[in-house]
């Protein structure tokens, strides 16, 4: 007999499984999987009768063992009955009212106009930081409301074309209109002593001051910025400006400079005074120009 060209091909191997054997194998795999993943004791439709067999209360079917019941729960009949039961319970269940949303009362005020304000430009004498001080008057501000403020980028507003060089400081307090100040778009120093606000409840005035951060510090000879807290040196002479180049130094008086001792008898003759140069007697010896010898100027140094 030729076994080579038959279904199942290889000599000694089993034949092709029939449809019933394939179904039996599939149910066994489903049963093993259900035993590992499903807790049968928590199934509300699982019941064990007095005969030792198992029943499905939903489908009214009998099963000889737990594996058979678990395979039944994965079948089409049981899944269809589950969907039908869920639809019936949803239809009979009373409609539950939706939870009420928390309503927030929106306070409405009638705008009465813009508040008065005063802006002061300042510069810190120690650090050189530029600052702005805003004083806003809210004499008719609503009870229980305080002024609010925030910075807004030029790209958030819709009044002017956006310009990255500017930013806006907004100040608001009901029932006044919100006002905005256009300030340079520089980094704000948010340290405690450089940014502060104050609301005076008695005078109804709001104060806000902020400093801009220093962009470029004074460079030292080594290329490093000076440490914080060092002040710039004051000018050497206060109140005296530089001498104009055209102004000549006056010559000494004929009798000599008052307070200077007279020259000895054997002292060499003094050179003529040159306009714009101090007299030789007023300089120390190592800074005085050489005195020419008799007969002309000294020879140049080769």
Coordinates of C-alpha atoms in Angstrom, one line a residue:
X1 CA 0.0 0.0 0.0
X2 CA 1.3 3.4 -0.9
X3 CA 1.3 5.7 2.2
X4 CA 3.5 8.4 0.6
X5 CA 0.8 10.3 -1.3
X6 CA -2.0 10.0 1.2
X7 CA -3.2 12.7 3.5
X8 CA -1.0 12.8 6.5
X9 CA 1.9 12.0 4.3
X10 CA 4.5 10.7 6.6
X11 CA 4.7 6.9 7.4
X12 CA 4.0 6.3 11.1
X13 CA 2.2 9.7 11.7
X14 CA -1.4 10.1 12.7
X15 CA -4.1 10.9 10.2
X16 CA -5.8 14.3 9.7
X17 CA -8.0 15.3 12.7
X18 CA -11.6 15.3 12.0
X19 CA -13.9 18.3 12.7
X20 CA -15.1 16.7 16.0
X21 CA -11.6 16.1 17.2
X22 CA -10.6 19.7 16.3
X23 CA -13.6 21.0 18.3
X24 CA -12.7 18.8 21.2
X25 CA -9.2 20.1 21.2
X26 CA -10.3 23.7 21.0
X27 CA -12.7 23.3 23.9
X28 CA -9.9 21.7 26.0
X29 CA -7.6 24.7 25.3
X30 CA -10.3 27.1 26.2
X31 CA -11.0 25.2 29.4
X32 CA -7.3 25.3 30.4
X33 CA -7.1 29.0 29.7
X34 CA -10.3 29.7 31.6
X35 CA -9.1 27.8 34.6
X36 CA -6.0 29.9 34.8
X37 CA -7.6 33.3 34.3
X38 CA -11.2 33.0 35.6
X39 CA -12.3 32.5 39.2
X40 CA -15.3 30.2 38.9
X41 CA -16.5 30.8 42.4
X42 CA -17.3 34.5 41.6
X43 CA -19.5 33.7 38.6
X44 CA -23.1 34.6 39.6
X45 CA -24.5 32.1 37.0
X46 CA -22.5 29.1 38.2
X47 CA -24.4 26.5 40.3
X48 CA -23.6 23.0 41.5
X49 CA -26.7 20.8 41.9
X50 CA -27.4 17.9 44.3
X51 CA -26.4 15.3 41.6
X52 CA -22.8 16.6 41.5
X53 CA -23.1 18.2 38.1
X54 CA -22.9 21.9 37.2
X55 CA -25.6 24.2 35.8
X56 CA -25.6 27.6 34.1
X57 CA -28.5 29.5 35.6
X58 CA -28.4 32.0 32.7
X59 CA -28.6 29.5 29.8
X60 CA -30.2 26.5 31.8
X61 CA -27.5 24.1 30.7
X62 CA -26.0 21.0 32.5
X63 CA -22.3 20.3 32.6
X64 CA -20.4 17.3 34.0
X65 CA -17.3 19.2 35.2
X66 CA -16.0 22.7 35.7
X67 CA -14.0 22.6 32.5
X68 CA -17.1 22.0 30.5
X69 CA -18.8 24.9 32.2
X70 CA -15.9 27.2 31.6
X71 CA -15.8 26.2 27.9
X72 CA -19.6 27.0 27.8
X73 CA -19.0 30.5 29.2
X74 CA -16.7 31.3 26.2
X75 CA -19.3 30.1 23.7
X76 CA -21.6 32.1 21.5
X77 CA -24.8 31.1 23.4
X78 CA -23.6 32.2 26.8
X79 CA -22.2 35.5 25.4
X80 CA -25.4 36.3 23.6
X81 CA -27.5 35.7 26.8
X82 CA -25.1 38.0 28.7
X83 CA -25.6 40.8 26.3
X84 CA -29.4 40.3 26.3
X85 CA -29.5 40.4 30.1
X86 CA -27.4 43.5 30.3
X87 CA -29.7 45.3 27.8
X88 CA -32.8 44.3 29.8
X89 CA -31.4 45.5 33.1
X90 CA -30.4 48.8 31.5
X91 CA -33.9 49.3 30.2
X92 CA -35.6 48.5 33.5
X93 CA -33.3 50.5 35.7
X94 CA -34.6 53.9 36.7
X95 CA -33.0 56.9 35.0
X96 CA -30.5 58.5 37.5
X97 CA -30.3 62.2 37.4
X98 CA -27.0 63.6 36.3
X99 CA -24.9 65.2 39.0
X100 CA -25.5 68.9 39.3
X101 CA -22.6 71.1 38.2
X102 CA -21.2 73.6 40.6
X103 CA -22.4 77.0 39.6
X104 CA -20.0 79.9 40.1
X105 CA -21.5 83.2 40.3
X106 CA -20.0 85.7 37.9
X107 CA -19.6 89.1 39.5
X108 CA -20.8 91.8 37.1
X109 CA -19.8 95.4 37.5
X110 CA -20.5 98.5 35.6
X111 CA -17.3 100.1 34.4
X112 CA -16.8 103.6 35.7
X113 CA -13.7 104.6 33.7
X114 CA -9.9 104.5 34.0
X115 CA -8.1 105.1 37.3
X116 CA -5.6 107.8 37.9
X117 CA -1.9 106.8 37.8
X118 CA 1.6 108.1 38.2
X119 CA 4.8 106.5 36.8
X120 CA 8.2 107.3 38.1
X121 CA 11.5 106.2 36.5
X122 CA 14.3 105.5 38.9
X123 CA 17.9 104.2 38.9
X124 CA 19.6 102.5 41.8
X125 CA 22.7 104.5 42.7
X126 CA 24.6 101.4 44.0
X127 CA 23.9 98.8 41.2
X128 CA 22.8 101.1 38.4
X129 CA 19.6 99.1 37.8
X130 CA 16.7 100.9 36.2
X131 CA 13.3 100.6 37.8
X132 CA 9.7 101.8 37.4
X133 CA 7.4 102.8 40.2
X134 CA 3.6 102.7 39.5
X135 CA 1.1 104.5 41.7
X136 CA -2.6 103.8 40.9
X137 CA -5.5 105.5 42.6
X138 CA -8.7 103.4 43.1
X139 CA -10.9 105.7 45.3
X140 CA -14.1 103.8 44.4
X141 CA -12.9 100.2 44.3
X142 CA -15.5 97.6 45.1
X143 CA -15.7 96.1 48.6
X144 CA -13.7 93.0 49.2
X145 CA -11.7 93.3 46.0
X146 CA -8.0 94.0 45.7
X147 CA -6.0 95.2 42.7
X148 CA -4.4 92.5 40.5
X149 CA -1.5 92.7 38.0
X150 CA 0.3 90.6 35.5
X151 CA 2.8 90.9 32.7
X152 CA 1.6 90.1 29.2
X153 CA 3.7 89.4 26.1
X154 CA 3.3 91.4 23.0
X155 CA 2.0 88.4 21.2
X156 CA -1.0 88.0 23.6
X157 CA -2.6 91.3 22.9
X158 CA -4.7 92.2 19.8
X159 CA -4.6 96.0 20.0
X160 CA -1.2 96.7 18.3
X161 CA 1.0 94.7 15.9
X162 CA 3.2 92.4 18.0
X163 CA 6.7 93.7 18.6
X164 CA 9.2 91.5 20.6
X165 CA 10.9 94.6 21.9
X166 CA 8.0 95.5 24.2
X167 CA 5.8 93.8 26.9
X168 CA 2.8 95.0 28.8
X169 CA 2.0 95.4 32.5
X170 CA -1.7 95.0 33.2
X171 CA -3.4 96.4 36.3
X172 CA -7.1 95.6 37.1
X173 CA -9.5 96.4 39.9
X174 CA -13.3 96.4 39.7
X175 CA -15.3 98.5 38.8
X176 CA -12.4 100.4 37.0
X177 CA -11.3 99.5 33.5
X178 CA -8.1 97.4 33.1
X179 CA -5.2 99.6 32.2
X180 CA -1.9 98.5 30.5
X181 CA 1.6 100.1 30.5
X182 CA 4.0 99.4 27.6
X183 CA 7.5 98.7 29.0
X184 CA 10.7 97.3 27.4
X185 CA 10.8 93.6 27.0
X186 CA 13.7 93.0 29.4
X187 CA 14.1 90.5 32.1
X188 CA 12.6 91.5 35.4
X189 CA 14.5 91.1 38.6
X190 CA 12.0 89.1 40.8
X191 CA 14.1 89.2 44.0
X192 CA 12.3 90.3 47.2
X193 CA 14.0 93.7 47.4
X194 CA 13.7 94.4 43.7
X195 CA 10.0 93.6 43.1
X196 CA 7.3 94.6 45.5
X197 CA 3.6 95.6 45.7
X198 CA 1.6 97.4 48.4
X199 CA -2.1 98.1 48.6
X200 CA -3.0 100.9 51.0
X201 CA -6.6 100.3 52.1
X202 CA -7.0 103.7 53.8
X203 CA -5.9 105.9 50.9
X204 CA -7.1 103.4 48.2
X205 CA -3.7 103.5 46.4
X206 CA -1.8 100.6 44.9
X207 CA 2.0 100.7 44.5
X208 CA 4.1 98.4 42.3
X209 CA 7.8 98.7 41.7
X210 CA 10.1 96.4 39.7
X211 CA 13.7 96.5 38.6
X212 CA 15.2 95.4 35.3
X213 CA 18.2 93.1 35.4
X214 CA 21.5 94.5 34.4
X215 CA 22.3 93.3 30.8
X216 CA 26.0 94.4 30.6
X217 CA 28.2 94.9 33.6
X218 CA 31.3 97.0 33.7
X219 CA 34.3 94.9 32.6
X220 CA 37.5 94.6 34.6
X221 CA 40.9 94.8 32.9
X222 CA 41.1 91.0 33.1
X223 CA 37.8 90.6 31.2
X224 CA 35.8 89.6 34.2
X225 CA 32.8 91.6 35.6
X226 CA 33.3 93.2 39.0
X227 CA 31.8 91.3 41.9
X228 CA 28.4 92.5 43.2
X229 CA 28.4 95.3 45.8
X230 CA 31.5 97.1 44.5
X231 CA 30.9 100.7 43.8
X232 CA 32.5 102.7 41.0
X233 CA 35.3 104.9 42.1
X234 CA 34.4 108.6 42.5
X235 CA 36.2 111.2 40.3
X236 CA 39.5 112.3 41.5
X237 CA 38.6 116.0 41.5
X238 CA 35.1 117.0 42.1
X239 CA 33.8 120.2 40.5
X240 CA 36.8 120.8 38.3
X241 CA 36.6 120.0 34.7
X242 CA 39.5 119.4 32.3
X243 CA 41.5 122.4 31.3
X244 CA 40.9 123.6 27.7
X245 CA 43.9 122.9 25.4
X246 CA 44.0 126.5 24.2
X247 CA 44.4 127.9 27.7
X248 CA 48.0 128.6 28.6
X249 CA 49.5 128.3 32.1
X250 CA 50.3 131.8 33.4
X251 CA 54.0 132.6 33.9
X252 CA 55.4 132.8 37.4
X253 CA 55.5 136.3 39.0
X254 CA 58.7 138.3 38.7
X255 CA 59.5 137.9 42.3
X256 CA 59.1 134.2 42.3
X257 CA 56.4 132.0 43.5
X258 CA 55.2 132.9 47.0
X259 CA 56.3 130.5 49.6
X260 CA 59.2 129.1 47.6
X261 CA 62.8 129.8 48.8
X262 CA 65.0 132.0 46.5
X263 CA 67.6 130.4 44.3
X264 CA 71.2 130.3 45.5
X265 CA 73.7 132.7 43.9
X266 CA 75.6 129.9 42.1
X267 CA 72.5 128.3 40.6
X268 CA 72.4 127.7 36.9
X269 CA 70.3 130.0 34.8
X270 CA 66.6 129.1 34.4
X271 CA 65.3 128.2 31.0
X272 CA 62.7 130.3 29.3
X273 CA 59.2 129.5 30.2
X274 CA 57.3 127.7 27.5
X275 CA 53.5 128.5 27.2
X276 CA 51.4 125.5 28.2
X277 CA 54.2 124.0 30.4
X278 CA 54.5 124.5 34.2
X279 CA 57.6 126.4 35.4
X280 CA 60.6 124.2 36.2
X281 CA 60.6 125.1 39.8
X282 CA 57.2 123.5 40.4
X283 CA 58.3 120.0 39.3
X284 CA 60.3 117.5 41.3
X285 CA 64.0 117.1 40.2
X286 CA 63.5 113.8 38.4
X287 CA 60.7 115.3 36.3
X288 CA 62.4 118.6 35.3
X289 CA 63.5 119.0 31.7
X290 CA 67.3 119.2 31.1
X291 CA 68.8 122.7 31.2
X292 CA 70.7 123.6 28.0
X293 CA 74.4 124.3 28.3
X294 CA 76.0 127.6 27.2
X295 CA 76.2 127.8 23.4
X296 CA 73.1 125.9 22.4
X297 CA 71.1 122.7 23.0
X298 CA 72.7 119.5 24.2
X299 CA 73.6 117.0 21.4
X300 CA 71.0 114.3 20.7
X301 CA 71.5 110.9 22.2
X302 CA 72.6 108.4 19.5

